[in-house]
XYZ file of C-alpha atoms in Angstrom:
734
model
C -50.612 -11.862 -28.839
C -53.285 -9.419 -27.724
C -51.919 -6.542 -25.632
C -53.832 -6.448 -22.346
C -53.687 -4.124 -19.360
C -51.826 -6.812 -17.425
C -49.185 -7.168 -20.144
C -48.724 -3.386 -20.245
C -48.230 -3.272 -16.470
C -45.802 -6.199 -16.604
C -43.708 -4.125 -18.997
C -43.527 -1.246 -16.539
C -45.536 1.167 -18.691
C -48.188 3.481 -17.303
C -51.608 3.968 -18.861
C -50.545 7.406 -20.068
C -47.357 6.049 -21.609
C -49.246 3.341 -23.463
C -51.647 5.981 -24.805
C -48.629 7.897 -26.095
C -47.358 4.763 -27.849
C -50.728 4.420 -29.606
C -50.448 8.046 -30.687
C -46.870 7.663 -31.945
C -47.589 4.496 -33.947
C -51.137 5.361 -34.996
C -52.019 1.769 -34.131
C -51.618 -0.829 -31.422
C -48.081 -2.132 -30.946
C -47.407 -5.813 -31.264
C -45.721 -7.708 -28.422
C -42.201 -7.099 -29.757
C -42.802 -3.377 -30.228
C -44.299 -3.108 -26.741
C -41.188 -4.742 -25.320
C -38.918 -2.310 -27.157
C -40.876 0.724 -25.985
C -40.807 -0.755 -22.480
C -37.017 -0.946 -22.251
C -36.278 2.273 -24.126
C -38.764 4.211 -22.011
C -37.587 2.611 -18.778
C -35.960 4.867 -16.216
C -32.701 2.996 -16.710
C -32.489 3.826 -20.433
C -34.488 7.030 -20.889
C -33.600 8.985 -17.714
C -37.163 10.257 -17.861
C -37.233 11.478 -14.243
C -33.716 12.920 -14.185
C -33.072 14.391 -17.625
C -34.426 17.849 -16.826
C -32.117 18.095 -13.809
C -28.971 16.578 -15.328
C -28.826 19.507 -17.753
C -27.800 21.688 -14.796
C -24.434 19.929 -14.438
C -21.406 21.598 -16.088
C -20.125 19.311 -18.846
C -17.639 21.425 -20.784
C -14.018 22.348 -20.211
C -10.838 23.060 -22.160
C -9.691 19.431 -21.903
C -13.057 17.759 -22.546
C -13.143 15.876 -25.849
C -16.383 13.971 -25.258
C -18.961 14.682 -22.586
C -22.180 12.904 -21.578
C -24.128 11.125 -24.309
C -21.508 8.726 -25.605
C -20.483 5.377 -24.152
C -17.940 7.115 -21.876
C -16.410 10.537 -21.297
C -13.085 11.503 -22.885
C -10.575 14.063 -21.564
C -7.330 15.221 -23.197
C -4.180 14.564 -21.134
C -1.605 15.834 -23.626
C 1.021 14.075 -25.749
C -1.695 13.012 -28.184
C -3.397 10.915 -25.500
C -6.751 11.012 -23.741
C -8.289 9.280 -20.747
C -11.675 7.581 -21.254
C -13.731 6.822 -18.145
C -17.183 6.169 -16.793
C -19.033 4.826 -13.752
C -22.165 2.652 -13.929
C -24.511 0.994 -11.445
C -25.457 -2.675 -11.211
C -27.442 -2.433 -7.994
C -30.578 -4.477 -8.506
C -28.840 -7.407 -10.251
C -26.223 -7.540 -7.483
C -28.862 -7.706 -4.755
C -30.598 -10.577 -6.536
C -27.474 -12.507 -7.585
C -24.382 -10.841 -6.047
C -21.643 -12.686 -7.921
C -23.062 -12.383 -11.440
C -24.584 -8.973 -10.746
C -21.232 -7.502 -9.755
C -19.270 -9.433 -12.382
C -21.441 -8.267 -15.266
C -21.367 -4.738 -13.875
C -17.594 -4.822 -14.246
C -17.874 -6.343 -17.717
C -20.325 -3.679 -18.844
C -18.225 -0.736 -17.710
C -15.114 -2.239 -19.312
C -16.975 -2.463 -22.641
C -18.160 1.140 -22.313
C -14.505 2.171 -22.192
C -12.925 -0.044 -24.827
C -15.773 0.547 -27.279
C -14.390 4.110 -27.459
C -11.059 2.711 -28.681
C -9.281 2.824 -25.316
C -7.394 0.047 -23.604
C -8.682 -0.126 -20.007
C -5.881 0.577 -17.522
C -7.674 0.596 -14.162
C -10.976 -0.231 -12.488
C -12.473 1.012 -9.209
C -15.736 0.467 -7.382
C -18.066 2.100 -4.877
C -19.967 -0.388 -2.711
C -22.769 -0.004 -0.163
C -24.175 -2.764 2.022
C -26.632 -2.981 4.895
C -25.893 -3.198 8.595
C -23.203 -5.680 9.619
C -25.841 -7.092 11.975
C -28.007 -8.090 9.013
C -27.296 -11.767 8.118
C -27.701 -11.036 4.397
C -24.923 -8.438 4.450
C -22.171 -11.043 4.667
C -23.655 -13.016 1.757
C -23.895 -9.923 -0.434
C -20.450 -8.620 0.504
C -18.722 -11.924 -0.222
C -20.594 -12.446 -3.485
C -20.077 -8.935 -4.824
C -16.365 -8.801 -4.009
C -15.866 -12.254 -5.528
C -17.757 -11.193 -8.658
C -15.658 -8.055 -9.107
C -12.475 -10.058 -8.588
C -13.563 -12.956 -10.765
C -14.304 -10.758 -13.771
C -11.655 -8.050 -13.411
C -8.773 -10.433 -12.701
C -9.578 -12.547 -15.756
C -9.685 -9.437 -17.931
C -6.162 -8.398 -17.024
C -7.301 -4.965 -15.843
C -6.094 -3.970 -12.357
C -8.718 -3.089 -9.760
C -6.880 -0.341 -7.901
C -9.275 1.409 -5.542
C -12.756 2.145 -4.342
C -14.857 2.676 -1.261
C -16.999 0.577 1.038
C -19.778 1.725 3.370
C -22.189 -0.134 5.632
C -25.519 1.261 6.816
C -28.923 -0.146 7.629
C -30.554 1.978 4.896
C -28.985 -0.442 2.377
C -30.423 -3.573 4.022
C -32.921 -3.963 1.175
C -30.808 -2.558 -1.650
C -27.049 -2.887 -1.885
C -25.237 -0.528 -4.258
C -22.595 -1.768 -6.675
C -21.096 1.044 -8.737
C -18.253 0.131 -11.094
C -15.776 2.542 -12.711
C -13.147 1.980 -15.382
C -10.594 4.273 -17.032
C -8.663 3.671 -20.221
C -6.112 5.458 -22.368
C -6.517 6.164 -26.085
C -4.804 8.169 -28.805
C -6.814 11.301 -29.516
C -6.922 10.484 -33.236
C -8.297 6.982 -32.593
C -11.482 7.669 -30.613
C -14.537 5.720 -31.769
C -18.167 6.692 -31.229
C -21.538 4.987 -31.336
C -22.815 6.323 -34.657
C -24.705 4.410 -37.340
C -23.570 6.619 -40.230
C -23.645 6.123 -43.986
C -26.807 4.971 -45.745
C -26.571 1.371 -46.843
C -23.587 0.585 -44.634
C -23.676 -2.890 -43.095
C -24.500 -3.339 -39.407
C -22.432 -6.111 -37.841
C -22.916 -8.184 -34.727
C -19.645 -9.235 -33.049
C -18.851 -11.113 -29.857
C -20.609 -13.799 -27.869
C -23.806 -15.468 -29.016
C -27.211 -14.333 -27.727
C -29.110 -16.279 -25.072
C -32.177 -15.671 -22.953
C -30.319 -14.248 -19.937
C -31.025 -10.698 -18.854
C -34.379 -10.289 -20.616
C -36.184 -7.349 -18.985
C -32.997 -6.406 -17.098
C -33.418 -2.693 -17.839
C -37.073 -2.797 -16.786
C -36.179 -4.633 -13.579
C -33.532 -1.992 -12.813
C -36.261 0.647 -13.108
C -38.532 -0.777 -10.443
C -38.666 -1.052 -6.676
C -38.374 -4.376 -4.865
C -40.918 -6.064 -2.682
C -39.757 -8.411 0.016
C -37.095 -10.794 -1.217
C -36.314 -10.079 -4.853
C -35.048 -13.541 -5.764
C -37.997 -13.897 -8.133
C -36.106 -11.529 -10.456
C -33.121 -13.895 -10.771
C -33.832 -14.774 -14.453
C -33.320 -11.087 -15.380
C -29.694 -11.096 -14.159
C -27.124 -11.475 -16.926
C -24.431 -14.141 -16.866
C -20.900 -13.003 -17.615
C -17.929 -14.749 -19.208
C -14.743 -12.725 -18.645
C -12.660 -15.028 -20.835
C -14.890 -14.220 -23.803
C -14.772 -10.532 -22.947
C -10.971 -10.642 -22.894
C -11.079 -12.007 -26.446
C -13.609 -9.316 -27.394
C -11.361 -6.607 -25.964
C -8.331 -7.737 -27.921
C -10.334 -8.253 -31.122
C -11.841 -4.767 -30.874
C -8.477 -3.157 -30.216
C -7.091 -4.974 -33.238
C -9.889 -3.871 -35.546
C -9.523 -0.294 -34.230
C -6.021 -0.199 -35.729
C -7.663 -0.407 -39.163
C -10.018 1.959 -40.982
C -12.865 -0.559 -41.093
C -15.057 0.752 -38.261
C -17.460 3.686 -38.691
C -19.293 3.322 -35.389
C -19.468 0.866 -32.503
C -21.482 0.402 -29.336
C -21.638 -2.070 -26.497
C -24.827 -4.080 -26.122
C -25.467 -3.185 -22.474
C -28.806 -2.450 -20.836
C -31.621 -3.401 -23.251
C -29.049 -5.235 -25.378
C -29.467 -5.149 -29.148
C -32.437 -2.786 -28.825
C -30.650 0.111 -27.137
C -27.413 -0.245 -29.096
C -29.125 -0.203 -32.490
C -31.607 2.535 -31.623
C -29.048 4.805 -29.949
C -26.481 4.418 -32.735
C -29.060 5.333 -35.357
C -30.368 8.214 -33.255
C -26.933 9.837 -32.889
C -26.459 9.738 -36.651
C -30.003 10.869 -37.446
C -30.602 7.736 -39.482
C -32.755 4.633 -39.458
C -31.636 1.035 -39.038
C -32.924 -2.319 -40.272
C -32.025 -5.566 -38.498
C -33.054 -9.135 -39.206
C -33.399 -10.986 -35.884
C -32.969 -14.319 -37.688
C -29.366 -13.392 -38.529
C -28.348 -12.803 -34.896
C -26.032 -15.579 -33.627
C -27.781 -17.544 -30.867
C -26.770 -20.068 -28.263
C -30.343 -21.238 -27.562
C -32.932 -22.700 -29.876
C -36.315 -21.308 -30.909
C -35.656 -17.773 -29.674
C -38.272 -15.247 -30.749
C -37.410 -11.768 -32.090
C -38.714 -10.421 -28.768
C -36.161 -12.519 -26.865
C -33.359 -11.676 -29.296
C -33.894 -7.935 -29.030
C -34.461 -7.783 -25.281
C -31.755 -10.226 -24.218
C -28.927 -8.688 -22.211
C -26.435 -11.469 -22.888
C -22.953 -10.149 -22.233
C -19.786 -9.654 -24.287
C -21.474 -8.356 -27.472
C -20.945 -5.312 -29.684
C -22.795 -3.709 -32.573
C -20.678 -2.206 -35.369
C -21.254 -0.194 -38.505
C -18.486 -0.797 -41.035
C -17.621 0.021 -44.626
C -19.158 -2.465 -47.097
C -15.767 -3.509 -48.397
C -14.539 -4.187 -44.845
C -16.987 -6.929 -43.869
C -14.811 -9.910 -44.722
C -11.741 -8.380 -43.063
C -13.719 -7.683 -39.859
C -15.101 -11.248 -39.864
C -11.558 -12.595 -40.235
C -10.307 -10.602 -37.232
C -13.097 -11.699 -34.922
C -13.071 -15.310 -36.054
C -9.343 -15.371 -35.323
C -10.311 -14.592 -31.712
C -13.018 -17.328 -31.772
C -15.865 -14.814 -31.752
C -19.017 -14.519 -33.828
C -19.059 -11.784 -36.468
C -21.725 -11.329 -39.122
C -23.860 -8.752 -40.881
C -27.353 -8.542 -39.367
C -28.663 -5.344 -40.964
C -28.082 -2.034 -42.715
C -28.234 1.700 -42.066
C -31.333 3.251 -43.653
C -32.803 6.704 -44.225
C -36.249 5.877 -42.802
C -35.699 7.280 -39.322
C -37.207 4.033 -38.018
C -35.917 0.841 -36.496
C -37.287 -1.878 -38.746
C -37.071 -5.406 -37.398
C -37.260 -8.402 -39.693
C -37.554 -12.094 -38.996
C -36.304 -14.071 -42.000
C -36.998 -11.063 -44.202
C -40.524 -10.455 -42.893
C -41.202 -7.167 -41.072
C -42.197 -7.875 -37.459
C -41.601 -4.429 -35.957
C -41.346 -0.845 -37.194
C -41.013 2.146 -34.862
C -39.769 5.765 -35.107
C -36.339 6.028 -33.514
C -36.975 9.563 -32.271
C -39.976 8.311 -30.292
C -37.751 5.773 -28.586
C -34.954 8.235 -27.762
C -35.170 12.027 -27.867
C -38.979 12.100 -27.686
C -39.243 9.534 -24.910
C -41.297 10.735 -21.911
C -39.666 13.373 -19.720
C -41.127 14.063 -16.291
C -40.778 16.966 -13.891
C -41.668 14.979 -10.821
C -43.137 16.697 -7.743
C -40.487 17.662 -5.214
C -40.897 18.509 -1.544
C -38.542 18.876 1.384
C -39.603 16.320 4.007
C -41.411 17.696 7.049
C -39.052 15.609 9.184
C -35.901 17.289 7.869
C -35.784 20.028 10.540
C -35.908 17.477 13.342
C -33.268 15.430 11.545
C -30.951 18.437 11.367
C -31.429 19.282 15.034
C -28.700 17.934 17.325
C -28.651 18.676 21.039
C -25.016 18.002 21.879
C -25.586 18.784 25.555
C -27.802 15.693 25.785
C -25.035 13.376 24.559
C -23.160 11.321 27.093
C -19.678 12.809 27.206
C -16.739 10.549 26.452
C -14.076 10.200 29.119
C -11.686 7.704 27.539
C -10.727 9.123 24.125
C -8.266 6.347 23.442
C -11.101 3.858 23.684
C -13.163 6.009 21.316
C -10.321 6.017 18.788
C -10.047 2.232 18.958
C -13.789 1.879 18.348
C -13.667 4.255 15.391
C -10.689 2.506 13.831
C -12.608 -0.756 14.173
C -15.773 0.669 12.620
C -16.700 -1.152 9.382
C -16.757 2.246 7.650
C -13.184 3.179 8.644
C -11.362 -0.115 9.151
C -8.878 -1.629 6.692
C -10.262 -2.721 3.325
C -7.439 -5.198 2.757
C -9.785 -8.191 2.897
C -11.508 -6.682 -0.155
C -8.608 -5.524 -2.278
C -6.335 -8.489 -1.617
C -8.804 -10.441 -3.777
C -8.176 -8.078 -6.684
C -5.205 -8.211 -9.023
C -3.982 -4.627 -8.742
C -0.538 -5.140 -10.285
C -1.429 -6.692 -13.643
C 0.075 -4.652 -16.527
C 2.739 -3.400 -14.034
C 1.587 0.232 -14.164
C 0.121 0.546 -10.650
C 2.327 2.960 -8.704
C 0.149 3.543 -5.621
C -1.608 0.391 -4.475
C -5.054 0.310 -2.853
C -5.122 1.806 0.635
C -4.006 5.391 0.069
C -6.260 8.355 -0.768
C -6.136 7.638 -4.503
C -4.634 5.059 -6.793
C -1.886 6.140 -9.192
C -1.322 4.520 -12.603
C 1.697 5.398 -14.757
C 1.169 6.137 -18.452
C 3.800 4.173 -20.282
C 6.048 6.147 -22.597
C 5.529 9.407 -20.705
C 6.465 10.986 -17.368
C 2.756 11.262 -16.555
C 0.378 9.298 -14.374
C -3.337 9.148 -13.670
C -4.749 9.384 -10.150
C -8.175 7.849 -9.589
C -10.676 7.793 -6.742
C -14.327 7.258 -5.842
C -16.100 9.050 -3.019
C -19.417 9.869 -1.339
C -20.577 10.213 2.261
C -24.222 9.138 2.077
C -24.879 10.153 5.674
C -24.049 13.752 4.788
C -26.368 13.529 1.767
C -29.203 12.213 3.920
C -28.867 15.099 6.363
C -28.353 17.769 3.685
C -28.303 16.441 0.111
C -26.977 19.664 -1.392
C -24.079 20.071 1.023
C -23.433 16.329 1.021
C -23.098 16.300 -2.772
C -20.778 19.307 -2.634
C -18.576 17.437 -0.172
C -18.587 14.310 -2.353
C -17.123 16.315 -5.241
C -14.721 18.254 -2.999
C -13.433 15.198 -1.187
C -12.888 13.235 -4.383
C -10.861 16.168 -5.711
C -8.974 16.371 -2.400
C -8.103 12.667 -2.652
C -6.445 13.407 -5.983
C -4.773 16.608 -4.850
C -3.074 14.954 -1.868
C -1.496 12.572 -4.370
C -0.164 15.522 -6.358
C -2.728 15.233 -9.171
C -4.719 18.016 -10.813
C -8.389 16.925 -10.933
C -9.521 16.785 -14.563
C -13.153 15.684 -14.665
C -15.642 13.414 -12.975
C -18.113 10.681 -13.666
C -20.999 9.951 -11.320
C -23.420 7.272 -10.246
C -26.490 8.935 -8.741
C -28.187 6.339 -6.537
C -31.577 7.298 -5.086
C -34.925 5.838 -4.092
C -38.268 6.011 -5.895
C -38.445 9.252 -7.966
C -42.221 9.189 -7.772
C -41.866 10.158 -4.110
C -41.559 13.954 -3.671
C -39.055 13.591 -0.825
C -36.741 11.513 -3.027
C -36.984 13.993 -5.894
C -36.129 16.781 -3.445
C -33.021 14.853 -2.436
C -32.112 14.352 -6.088
C -32.632 17.980 -7.094
C -30.661 19.228 -4.097
C -27.816 16.817 -4.813
C -27.622 17.948 -8.450
C -27.510 21.566 -7.279
C -24.707 20.779 -4.846
C -22.678 18.833 -7.385
C -23.081 21.568 -9.964
C -21.966 24.286 -7.560
C -18.907 22.319 -6.472
C -17.938 21.389 -10.038
C -18.123 25.020 -11.141
C -16.138 26.247 -8.144
C -13.408 23.638 -8.621
C -13.383 23.681 -12.462
C -14.234 19.991 -12.710
C -16.690 19.112 -15.526
C -18.972 16.061 -15.511
C -18.173 13.977 -18.599
C -20.169 10.790 -18.035
C -22.347 9.039 -15.508
C -25.429 7.116 -14.594
C -28.660 7.555 -12.629
C -29.996 4.657 -10.580
C -33.480 5.279 -9.185
C -35.885 2.883 -7.450
C -33.340 1.690 -4.886
C -36.170 1.022 -2.485
C -37.701 -2.030 -0.862
C -41.185 -2.161 0.672
C -41.297 1.625 0.896
C -37.869 2.000 2.538
C -35.411 3.982 0.458
C -31.629 3.975 0.574
C -29.820 7.072 1.773
C -29.220 9.362 -1.217
C -25.831 8.318 -2.597
C -24.449 10.459 -5.448
C -21.184 8.562 -5.862
C -18.377 10.475 -7.565
C -15.575 8.915 -9.592
C -12.767 11.285 -10.481
C -9.589 11.235 -12.539
C -6.616 13.537 -12.088
C -3.344 14.069 -13.943
C 0.159 13.990 -12.483
C 2.550 15.609 -14.977
C 5.693 14.300 -13.311
C 5.281 10.925 -11.677
C 8.391 11.383 -9.533
C 6.619 14.033 -7.442
C 3.517 12.054 -6.416
C 2.800 11.408 -2.719
C 1.081 8.829 -0.529
C -0.704 9.153 2.799
C 1.880 7.389 4.985
C 4.591 9.028 7.090
C 8.058 8.347 5.701
C 10.732 9.635 8.097
C 11.549 10.081 11.770
C 11.803 13.711 12.751
C 9.559 15.104 9.984
C 7.237 17.873 11.068
C 3.486 17.348 10.837
C 1.408 20.216 9.507
C -2.290 20.825 9.007
C -3.779 22.788 6.113
C -7.211 24.160 7.016
C -9.257 24.968 10.106
C -11.054 22.648 12.520
C -14.530 23.823 13.458
C -16.620 22.755 16.435
C -18.895 20.380 14.481
C -19.740 16.681 14.798
C -23.064 16.452 12.882
C -23.269 13.472 10.547
C -19.916 12.152 11.742
C -18.825 8.550 12.108
C -18.085 9.421 15.759
C -21.723 10.360 16.323
C -22.924 7.137 14.709
C -20.473 4.776 16.430
C -20.596 6.306 19.918
C -24.192 7.529 20.054
C -26.038 5.608 17.312
C -27.194 8.829 15.659
C -27.495 10.080 12.083
C -28.401 13.634 13.040
C -27.359 17.252 12.840
C -25.910 19.047 9.871
C -22.927 17.770 7.908
C -19.720 19.821 8.078
C -19.711 23.271 6.553
C -17.812 23.693 3.300
C -16.389 26.851 1.747
C -15.642 25.927 -1.866
C -13.319 28.883 -2.392
C -11.287 27.780 0.639
C -11.429 24.175 -0.564
C -9.941 25.096 -3.917
C -7.185 27.177 -2.337
C -6.290 24.402 0.118
C -5.988 21.834 -2.649
C -3.904 24.204 -4.771
C -1.538 24.887 -1.878
C -1.056 21.176 -1.244
C -0.486 20.362 -4.922
C 1.972 23.239 -5.291
C 3.995 22.042 -2.307
C 3.960 18.439 -3.572
C 5.087 19.461 -7.040
C 7.830 21.561 -5.411
C 9.106 18.365 -3.796
C 8.722 19.497 -0.185
C 5.871 17.253 0.980
C 6.764 13.733 2.134
C 3.217 12.568 2.863
C -0.281 14.006 2.532
C -3.600 12.644 3.767
C -7.119 13.976 3.459
C -9.025 14.351 6.748
C -12.451 12.773 6.410
C -14.339 10.038 8.315
C -13.160 9.934 11.933
C -11.347 13.260 11.783
C -7.827 14.108 12.901
C -7.189 11.192 15.266
C -8.166 8.618 12.636
C -6.203 10.352 9.852
C -3.113 10.498 12.067
C -3.409 6.791 12.856
C -3.885 5.861 9.199
C -0.789 7.872 8.289
C 1.182 5.749 10.768
C 0.115 2.399 9.245
C 2.685 2.442 6.453
C 3.085 -0.796 4.477
C 6.832 -0.187 4.786
C 6.712 -0.233 8.596
C 4.794 1.495 11.368
C 5.947 4.907 12.518
C 4.390 6.952 15.317
C 3.693 10.628 15.872
C 3.183 13.120 18.662
C 0.842 16.085 18.391
C 0.556 19.129 20.585
C -2.445 21.135 19.444
C -3.930 24.273 20.909
C -7.528 23.377 21.703
C -8.851 26.945 21.844
C -12.652 26.847 22.099
C -13.083 23.488 20.394
C -14.757 20.609 22.119
C -12.441 17.643 22.514
C -14.769 15.483 20.370
C -14.600 17.961 17.487
C -10.839 18.361 17.845
C -10.146 14.644 17.696
C -13.027 13.195 15.685
C -14.833 16.097 13.977
C -14.938 15.943 10.187
C -14.417 19.585 9.231
C -13.772 19.959 5.512
C -10.834 21.360 3.514
C -8.198 19.877 5.820
C -5.046 18.020 4.800
C -2.476 16.409 7.091
C 1.075 16.668 5.708
C 4.581 15.716 6.819
C 7.786 17.389 5.664
C 11.384 18.132 6.580
C 11.895 20.876 9.135
C 14.203 22.553 6.606
C 11.206 23.157 4.332
C 8.928 24.772 6.917
C 9.418 28.304 5.630
C 8.653 27.223 2.059
C 5.368 25.617 3.069
C 4.391 28.591 5.207
C 5.058 30.858 2.225
C 2.868 28.743 -0.067
C 0.042 28.714 2.491
C 0.330 32.472 2.933
C 0.224 33.131 -0.795
C -2.851 30.931 -1.168
C -4.406 32.458 1.971
C -4.872 29.007 3.476
C -4.636 28.370 7.242
C -1.576 26.279 8.078
C 0.184 25.343 11.287
C 2.681 22.833 12.569
C 0.944 20.489 15.000
C 3.509 17.797 15.765
C 6.374 15.543 14.763
C 6.779 12.084 13.228
C 8.612 9.406 15.201
C 8.533 6.641 17.772
C 6.135 3.756 18.130
C 3.145 5.525 19.694
C 0.396 7.942 18.714
C 0.165 10.766 21.224
C -2.274 13.665 21.023
C -1.960 16.226 23.826
C -2.765 14.383 27.058
C -5.855 12.805 25.482
C -4.510 9.799 23.562
C -1.344 7.749 24.106
C -1.451 4.390 22.308
C 0.958 2.021 20.604
C 0.697 2.109 16.820
C 0.514 -1.688 16.650
C -2.414 -1.673 19.102
C -4.289 0.815 16.928
C -3.431 -1.158 13.804
C -4.799 -4.338 15.362
C -8.163 -2.652 15.981
C -8.199 -1.233 12.448
C -7.089 -4.286 10.508
C -9.391 -7.102 11.647
C -12.981 -5.879 11.272
C -13.853 -7.168 7.808
C -12.150 -10.514 8.390
C -14.246 -10.988 11.519
C -17.394 -9.993 9.622
C -16.964 -12.644 6.932
C -15.874 -15.344 9.372
C -18.597 -15.061 12.013
């Protein structure tokens, strides 16, 4: 087939990039080679617009075993064990086909974890949808949640937490970010290396079909109106096959057969083979005719660019081939040799022994294009950050405001979502969905993992640097209020078109903010994903650098939850409340505004506050702890009263000082934690706060059936719960 300008454009390659391909090869590529360059040089695979900035993130730490570059990050948790975790996006596929897009996103992130040798123990997600007034929002929400449930439940991996946010900026592009964590022995970690000249390369798992072809290229492009025309590029998942693949891989990992292994994810067989060879500094030869197929007359182009699910590529010892085949056939999965490791430095593709493609691996990976895109702060940013509070209509009924906030889709109960997930499978889930972080016990030890995802996109829109700082800080705070020491993070950096200077400014600022927060809090970045081109017809999503974080609880008996536990406990507040409402949910719900500046954050104070809370929890003197975030103090107090074990009220008497009432009740000042404790332990907590130089004061007492705050709010807990608990059900039933 003659390569024309139209064909080049259809493959998402620029004129300059095609000229570089001609230079690299010293000739014109054939159609197969063009397709391989297309996917490997796509934004999704090459990170060509983000690579120069990602280097600014801190990736090392005393507990880090494996940082970015492998299938997932790995962090030591002691006792000869490590936690393996990563977050990935499946945004474009989920917008086109929500059930399969979300389902295969879950399947892909599970494979990223168990390909490292770890058994997955928990999954989370971070979801963004358009306005609840948009008719498509309900369709996407229902499909995505069903897809996550359908795949995760069948896999026997509990889905234990996540976040959900609605905003009109996502009307044209929903975000579906999936995270999984697993546990592995530190001496049984596997990597994606094609090592050892002459070693056989094996294909294991499901057979290859035509689904998902050009998936990576599609994920590296903006949408026009609609997007349904991309439906053929969405992969189709089979969780029952993946469950077999998981168990087969874990069985073969108990042997010494495997040298290297990688999931066939984005760009399928192409990326897995090229990346494995690249890490080892070797070449690789694969015969497309040997690849197991479920469809007839597939061309090498289709075989190499298919993104069919539930497949792995392995390099094994020559004498191990028959044993590996036996293991996978026992699990009713395909397993066969399709190639060998070479010393050519090229990927050589055969079709029935005839060479049909030959390309330098370095040109496809390390030497792929890298761009320093133009970056410019938008001229509209100053007006966006300006908020004239005197022009806002002042609230007079604060109880009514609280009810509206509790019923906001961004604050209300997520039970409709997580009741569809199996969060108790494997019987290790200690803290169920609904608290600040999920907690998973590690069998055979006294330890547990705490897990969370977090990002306030509105903050990032108003100030991407500060918003990204807060995303990291709040994720860490979610872990700390559970009693966990934050270990490391994974990220999913969701942005619009990087060819727009305003979007690149948002991205650069967000990276700077994340880096500063990670350094201040000693939290390295060990894995992650960049998702650009989340834009439709020129309208970009709000910048959304989602953070997934894992923390360690050394003694499970000391962990805490967010709900009040006993009548008569004192209520205390770590941190200061400032007179700020910019970027708040209150401002959006009551005034329809995304304006002002997000809350200030002092990272040194943030670290000290979290340390004080963790110290008190580990000392056994905290009965409940809850991060203050969206909706501020009044919302956090209400949420603390909605215990699954039975409602319990509270009464606060707070000195207002020079705060506005709106900021006092609904402001979202950072570095604040609401705690409850026995009056007998007051002096101990005050001592801890003093030693850490963290503001702390008693503000009320637990008890009764009402929430009272000064003379401003006096409501029954069940009335507040009713407003909070019904929003999503009403959304999906309208």
